[in-house]
């Protein structure tokens, strides 16, 4: 049989959905000719699953409604792309809430969509798998989510250490910020809480130095889009961009001096992230301080890509 007569392999689209504390994201992908991940579509909806969870330990009915609506929309988009298989996972808010089963049951019964709650360690593993597609050297990866922050060290394709901390942009905002704009004492408490958690956690990573510091997730990418004044998110401009500590601190000073409405007008800042970005950048600034780094690299490949590789690539030849 000649090469030209060999039947072409069908393009099979798959999807992964990450239900986070602040946002619900979907990646539709397929394998390219070399067997690598090709991103077909990446979407985000700000659904705030973690609304009030830090205080009540329960999912708010409005949060459940928003997230069911997001899944319903994603199901429709996936059908348009003829997605054959889907993996849906939930992280910090669903881990912490006592009534997570209400949401999981509703998603299954109403939409036929099965949601799996993953551990902080599995979340970190997915994050590393996503980033490791882009770098080969020793990496300390941080993923500042809405409810938790993952710290991951690995080299090449080998994950060596991971931790999941209960500090995040939504959780910390609800715990420490009440005024608009925040008062100095609130900012001090926010910073102190982040510093204490990170100093303790990052001490265990000292032996891995030197390493490249990599940021994934919404806080890291948002800092890059603010720095670059991107009106529309551009993966190519964000991916592997560098943000210095001095640039970050200038951004933090600007954010902290403004009201939520004023922050919504900042070019590069998604309006629905305006209320939690100060807490996220506080955690990020403390990561730089504790590690002694004067900059970090932003990676646009994260736990969505990692989940895709883990779920659909790892066991296939």
Short mmCIF file of C-alpha atoms in Angstrom, two decimals:
data_model
loop_
_atom_site.label_atom_id
_atom_site.label_comp_id
_atom_site.label_asym_id
_atom_site.label_seq_id
_atom_site.Cartn_x
_atom_site.Cartn_y
_atom_site.Cartn_z
CA UNK A 1 0.00 0.00 0.00
CA UNK A 2 1.43 3.36 -0.97
CA UNK A 3 1.86 6.12 1.60
CA UNK A 4 -0.74 8.24 -0.12
CA UNK A 5 -3.32 5.47 0.15
CA UNK A 6 -2.92 5.02 3.91
CA UNK A 7 -6.16 6.22 5.51
CA UNK A 8 -5.83 9.36 7.58
CA UNK A 9 -6.41 9.07 11.30
CA UNK A 10 -9.61 10.83 12.36
CA UNK A 11 -9.26 14.02 14.40
CA UNK A 12 -10.71 13.15 17.79
CA UNK A 13 -11.48 16.10 20.04
CA UNK A 14 -11.52 15.63 23.81
CA UNK A 15 -12.12 18.08 26.65
CA UNK A 16 -11.15 18.72 30.25
CA UNK A 17 -13.00 21.09 32.58
CA UNK A 18 -11.53 22.57 35.77
CA UNK A 19 -14.10 23.81 38.32
CA UNK A 20 -12.02 26.14 40.46
CA UNK A 21 -12.83 28.41 43.37
CA UNK A 22 -13.01 31.52 41.18
CA UNK A 23 -13.46 30.27 37.63
CA UNK A 24 -14.55 27.29 35.59
CA UNK A 25 -12.37 26.62 32.56
CA UNK A 26 -12.55 24.24 29.62
CA UNK A 27 -9.83 23.03 27.24
CA UNK A 28 -10.81 21.27 24.03
CA UNK A 29 -7.85 19.52 22.46
CA UNK A 30 -6.69 16.72 20.20
CA UNK A 31 -3.45 14.96 19.32
CA UNK A 32 -1.39 16.37 16.48
CA UNK A 33 0.52 14.25 13.95
CA UNK A 34 3.42 13.88 16.40
CA UNK A 35 1.16 12.73 19.20
CA UNK A 36 1.43 16.04 21.06
CA UNK A 37 -1.42 18.08 22.51
CA UNK A 38 -3.00 20.58 20.11
CA UNK A 39 -5.21 23.17 21.80
CA UNK A 40 -8.44 23.61 19.85
CA UNK A 41 -10.30 25.94 22.21
CA UNK A 42 -9.76 27.28 25.73
CA UNK A 43 -12.59 29.01 27.57
CA UNK A 44 -13.07 30.61 30.98
CA UNK A 45 -16.19 31.63 32.91
CA UNK A 46 -15.94 33.43 36.28
CA UNK A 47 -18.36 31.36 38.33
CA UNK A 48 -17.03 31.93 41.89
CA UNK A 49 -17.74 28.45 43.22
CA UNK A 50 -15.95 29.46 46.43
CA UNK A 51 -18.44 32.19 47.36
CA UNK A 52 -18.60 32.13 51.17
CA UNK A 53 -17.11 28.63 51.46
CA UNK A 54 -14.25 29.78 53.68
CA UNK A 55 -16.74 31.03 56.29
CA UNK A 56 -19.72 28.68 55.92
CA UNK A 57 -18.03 25.49 54.64
CA UNK A 58 -20.96 25.20 52.24
CA UNK A 59 -21.53 25.96 48.57
CA UNK A 60 -23.85 28.94 48.12
CA UNK A 61 -27.01 28.18 46.10
CA UNK A 62 -26.11 31.00 43.71
CA UNK A 63 -22.65 29.49 43.19
CA UNK A 64 -24.18 26.11 42.41
CA UNK A 65 -26.54 27.75 39.92
CA UNK A 66 -23.73 29.69 38.19
CA UNK A 67 -21.57 26.62 37.85
CA UNK A 68 -24.38 24.41 36.55
CA UNK A 69 -25.10 27.08 33.93
CA UNK A 70 -21.40 27.18 32.99
CA UNK A 71 -21.30 23.39 32.60
CA UNK A 72 -24.45 23.52 30.50
CA UNK A 73 -22.81 26.10 28.24
CA UNK A 74 -19.60 24.07 28.02
CA UNK A 75 -21.59 20.94 27.17
CA UNK A 76 -23.10 22.80 24.23
CA UNK A 77 -19.70 24.09 23.08
CA UNK A 78 -18.24 20.59 23.38
CA UNK A 79 -21.06 19.22 21.23
CA UNK A 80 -20.31 21.86 18.59
CA UNK A 81 -16.70 20.65 18.51
CA UNK A 82 -17.85 16.99 18.43
CA UNK A 83 -15.97 16.17 21.62
CA UNK A 84 -15.81 12.39 22.12
CA UNK A 85 -14.56 12.20 25.72
CA UNK A 86 -14.59 14.60 28.65
CA UNK A 87 -13.00 14.76 32.10
CA UNK A 88 -14.36 17.22 34.66
CA UNK A 89 -12.59 17.89 37.95
CA UNK A 90 -13.17 20.18 40.90
CA UNK A 91 -10.58 21.69 43.21
CA UNK A 92 -10.37 23.70 46.45
CA UNK A 93 -13.95 24.94 46.92
CA UNK A 94 -15.45 21.53 46.18
CA UNK A 95 -12.86 19.88 48.44
CA UNK A 96 -13.75 22.17 51.34
CA UNK A 97 -17.54 22.42 51.07
CA UNK A 98 -19.65 20.03 53.13
CA UNK A 99 -22.42 19.96 50.51
CA UNK A 100 -20.33 19.36 47.39
CA UNK A 101 -22.43 16.26 46.67
CA UNK A 102 -25.42 18.53 45.94
CA UNK A 103 -23.57 20.09 43.02
CA UNK A 104 -22.08 16.80 41.83
CA UNK A 105 -25.47 15.08 41.89
CA UNK A 106 -27.12 17.98 40.07
CA UNK A 107 -24.46 18.03 37.35
CA UNK A 108 -24.90 14.30 36.78
CA UNK A 109 -28.70 14.20 36.94
CA UNK A 110 -29.43 17.39 35.00
CA UNK A 111 -26.59 17.39 32.49
CA UNK A 112 -25.20 13.86 32.52
CA UNK A 113 -21.79 15.31 33.44
CA UNK A 114 -19.67 13.46 35.99
CA UNK A 115 -17.54 15.68 38.25
CA UNK A 116 -14.56 14.27 40.14
CA UNK A 117 -13.12 16.14 43.15
CA UNK A 118 -9.32 15.90 43.10
CA UNK A 119 -6.86 16.37 45.96
CA UNK A 120 -4.50 19.32 46.24
CA UNK A 121 -1.66 16.92 45.46
CA UNK A 122 -3.33 15.73 42.25
CA UNK A 123 -4.01 19.37 41.31
CA UNK A 124 -0.31 20.11 41.76
CA UNK A 125 0.60 17.03 39.71
CA UNK A 126 -1.60 18.22 36.83
CA UNK A 127 0.00 21.68 37.05
CA UNK A 128 3.48 20.18 36.79
CA UNK A 129 2.54 17.97 33.86
CA UNK A 130 1.24 21.01 31.99
CA UNK A 131 4.31 23.17 32.63
CA UNK A 132 6.84 20.39 32.05
CA UNK A 133 5.85 20.28 28.39
CA UNK A 134 7.54 23.69 28.01
CA UNK A 135 10.72 23.50 30.15
CA UNK A 136 13.46 20.95 30.90
CA UNK A 137 15.43 22.52 33.79
CA UNK A 138 14.65 22.50 37.51
CA UNK A 139 11.38 24.36 38.14
CA UNK A 140 9.58 25.71 41.17
CA UNK A 141 6.02 26.20 39.98
CA UNK A 142 3.36 28.14 41.87
CA UNK A 143 -0.34 28.10 41.10
CA UNK A 144 -2.31 30.71 43.03
CA UNK A 145 -5.93 29.66 42.81
CA UNK A 146 -9.04 31.04 44.43
CA UNK A 147 -8.95 28.74 47.43
CA UNK A 148 -5.49 27.22 47.48
CA UNK A 149 -1.92 27.74 46.31
CA UNK A 150 0.08 24.83 44.95
CA UNK A 151 3.89 24.71 45.15
CA UNK A 152 5.52 22.15 42.86
CA UNK A 153 9.15 21.29 42.20
CA UNK A 154 10.29 19.08 39.35
CA UNK A 155 12.94 18.66 36.69
CA UNK A 156 12.40 17.42 33.17
CA UNK A 157 9.42 15.06 33.48
CA UNK A 158 10.13 14.14 37.11
CA UNK A 159 7.93 15.67 39.81
CA UNK A 160 9.89 15.67 43.07
CA UNK A 161 7.91 17.68 45.63
CA UNK A 162 4.47 19.24 45.93
CA UNK A 163 2.43 21.06 48.54
CA UNK A 164 -1.06 22.54 48.58
CA UNK A 165 -1.63 25.51 50.92
CA UNK A 166 -5.00 26.84 52.05
CA UNK A 167 -4.32 30.39 50.87
CA UNK A 168 -5.85 31.75 47.69
CA UNK A 169 -7.21 34.91 46.13
CA UNK A 170 -10.89 34.34 47.02
CA UNK A 171 -10.23 32.76 50.42
CA UNK A 172 -7.81 35.54 51.48
CA UNK A 173 -10.06 38.33 50.18
CA UNK A 174 -13.02 37.05 52.18
CA UNK A 175 -10.86 36.58 55.28
CA UNK A 176 -9.05 39.94 55.36
CA UNK A 177 -10.55 42.60 53.08
CA UNK A 178 -13.79 44.36 53.93
CA UNK A 179 -13.17 47.96 52.87
CA UNK A 180 -13.02 49.41 49.36
CA UNK A 181 -10.27 50.30 48.75
CA UNK A 182 -8.66 48.12 51.44
CA UNK A 183 -7.23 49.81 54.51
CA UNK A 184 -3.54 49.60 55.41
CA UNK A 185 -4.20 47.26 58.34
CA UNK A 186 -6.16 44.88 56.11
CA UNK A 187 -3.28 44.80 53.62
CA UNK A 188 -0.83 44.16 56.47
CA UNK A 189 -2.90 41.21 57.74
CA UNK A 190 -3.22 39.86 54.20
CA UNK A 191 0.54 40.04 53.70
CA UNK A 192 1.36 38.61 57.13
CA UNK A 193 -0.91 35.60 56.58
CA UNK A 194 0.64 34.88 53.18
CA UNK A 195 4.18 35.39 54.44
CA UNK A 196 3.76 33.03 57.40
CA UNK A 197 2.27 30.24 55.27
CA UNK A 198 4.85 30.61 52.51
CA UNK A 199 7.93 30.93 54.74
CA UNK A 200 7.04 27.66 56.42
CA UNK A 201 6.18 25.83 53.19
CA UNK A 202 9.01 27.11 51.00
CA UNK A 203 11.69 26.26 53.55
CA UNK A 204 11.39 22.67 52.33
CA UNK A 205 12.32 23.73 48.78
CA UNK A 206 15.63 25.43 49.66
CA UNK A 207 17.65 22.34 48.82
CA UNK A 208 16.43 22.39 45.21
CA UNK A 209 18.01 25.75 44.36
CA UNK A 210 18.90 26.99 41.81
CA UNK A 211 15.58 26.69 39.99
CA UNK A 212 13.50 28.70 37.56
CA UNK A 213 10.38 30.22 39.17
CA UNK A 214 7.26 29.61 37.07
CA UNK A 215 3.80 31.07 37.63
CA UNK A 216 0.63 29.43 36.31
CA UNK A 217 -3.04 30.20 36.83
CA UNK A 218 -5.13 33.35 36.83
CA UNK A 219 -3.10 35.57 39.16
CA UNK A 220 0.17 35.01 37.27
CA UNK A 221 -1.36 35.45 33.82
CA UNK A 222 -3.33 38.52 34.94
CA UNK A 223 -0.20 40.26 36.22
CA UNK A 224 1.35 39.67 32.80
CA UNK A 225 -1.69 41.05 30.93
CA UNK A 226 -1.74 44.14 33.18
CA UNK A 227 1.98 44.70 32.63
CA UNK A 228 1.55 44.36 28.85
CA UNK A 229 -1.73 46.33 28.82
CA UNK A 230 -3.45 43.60 26.81
CA UNK A 231 -7.07 44.49 26.09
CA UNK A 232 -7.68 40.96 24.81
CA UNK A 233 -5.96 37.90 26.27
CA UNK A 234 -3.24 36.69 23.92
CA UNK A 235 -1.71 33.33 24.87
CA UNK A 236 1.35 33.86 22.68
CA UNK A 237 2.19 37.16 24.40
CA UNK A 238 1.50 35.83 27.90
CA UNK A 239 3.25 32.47 27.56
CA UNK A 240 6.86 32.66 28.80
CA UNK A 241 6.59 36.39 29.52
CA UNK A 242 8.70 37.65 32.44
CA UNK A 243 7.49 39.87 35.29
CA UNK A 244 9.98 41.40 37.70
CA UNK A 245 9.38 41.95 41.40
CA UNK A 246 9.68 45.71 40.88
CA UNK A 247 7.02 45.60 38.14
CA UNK A 248 4.76 43.49 40.35
CA UNK A 249 5.08 45.86 43.30
CA UNK A 250 4.21 48.85 41.10
CA UNK A 251 1.10 46.97 39.94
CA UNK A 252 0.17 46.12 43.56
CA UNK A 253 0.50 49.74 44.68
CA UNK A 254 -1.76 50.83 41.83
CA UNK A 255 -4.35 48.12 42.54
CA UNK A 256 -4.41 48.74 46.30
CA UNK A 257 -5.06 52.47 45.93
CA UNK A 258 -8.18 51.98 43.78
CA UNK A 259 -11.77 50.97 44.45
CA UNK A 260 -13.18 47.85 42.83
CA UNK A 261 -14.95 49.98 40.20
CA UNK A 262 -11.69 51.79 39.42
CA UNK A 263 -9.80 48.49 39.19
CA UNK A 264 -12.34 47.22 36.68
CA UNK A 265 -11.14 49.93 34.31
CA UNK A 266 -7.50 48.78 34.36
CA UNK A 267 -6.41 47.50 30.97
CA UNK A 268 -5.41 43.85 31.19
CA UNK A 269 -7.49 43.10 34.32
CA UNK A 270 -10.59 41.00 33.77
CA UNK A 271 -13.43 42.91 35.46
CA UNK A 272 -14.70 39.83 37.34
CA UNK A 273 -11.26 39.39 38.91
CA UNK A 274 -11.08 42.99 40.20
CA UNK A 275 -12.26 42.18 43.73
CA UNK A 276 -9.75 39.38 44.38
CA UNK A 277 -6.64 40.48 42.46
CA UNK A 278 -5.09 42.32 45.43
CA UNK A 279 -5.06 39.16 47.53
CA UNK A 280 -3.68 37.13 44.63
CA UNK A 281 -0.85 39.56 43.98
CA UNK A 282 -0.05 39.72 47.71
CA UNK A 283 0.52 35.95 47.72
CA UNK A 284 2.61 36.25 44.56
CA UNK A 285 4.77 39.04 45.96
CA UNK A 286 5.46 36.98 49.07
CA UNK A 287 6.48 33.99 46.95
CA UNK A 288 9.10 36.19 45.28
CA UNK A 289 10.23 37.59 48.63
CA UNK A 290 10.59 34.21 50.34
CA UNK A 291 12.33 32.54 47.39
CA UNK A 292 14.64 35.55 46.95
CA UNK A 293 13.74 35.80 43.26
CA UNK A 294 13.58 39.16 41.48
CA UNK A 295 11.32 37.85 38.67
CA UNK A 296 9.18 34.92 37.51
CA UNK A 297 8.19 33.40 34.18
CA UNK A 298 4.52 33.02 33.25
CA UNK A 299 3.44 29.72 31.67
CA UNK A 300 0.11 29.49 29.85
CA UNK A 301 0.16 25.69 30.08
CA UNK A 302 -1.30 24.66 33.44
CA UNK A 303 -3.41 22.00 35.12
CA UNK A 304 -5.87 21.84 32.21
CA UNK A 305 -3.14 20.70 29.85
CA UNK A 306 -1.69 18.52 32.62
CA UNK A 307 -5.05 16.83 33.20
CA UNK A 308 -5.38 16.27 29.46
CA UNK A 309 -1.98 14.56 29.30
CA UNK A 310 -2.58 12.54 32.45
CA UNK A 311 -6.07 11.39 31.52
CA UNK A 312 -5.82 10.86 27.79
CA UNK A 313 -2.13 10.65 26.79
CA UNK A 314 -0.23 8.85 29.57
CA UNK A 315 -1.57 5.36 28.86
CA UNK A 316 -1.61 5.62 25.07
CA UNK A 317 1.25 4.73 22.77
#
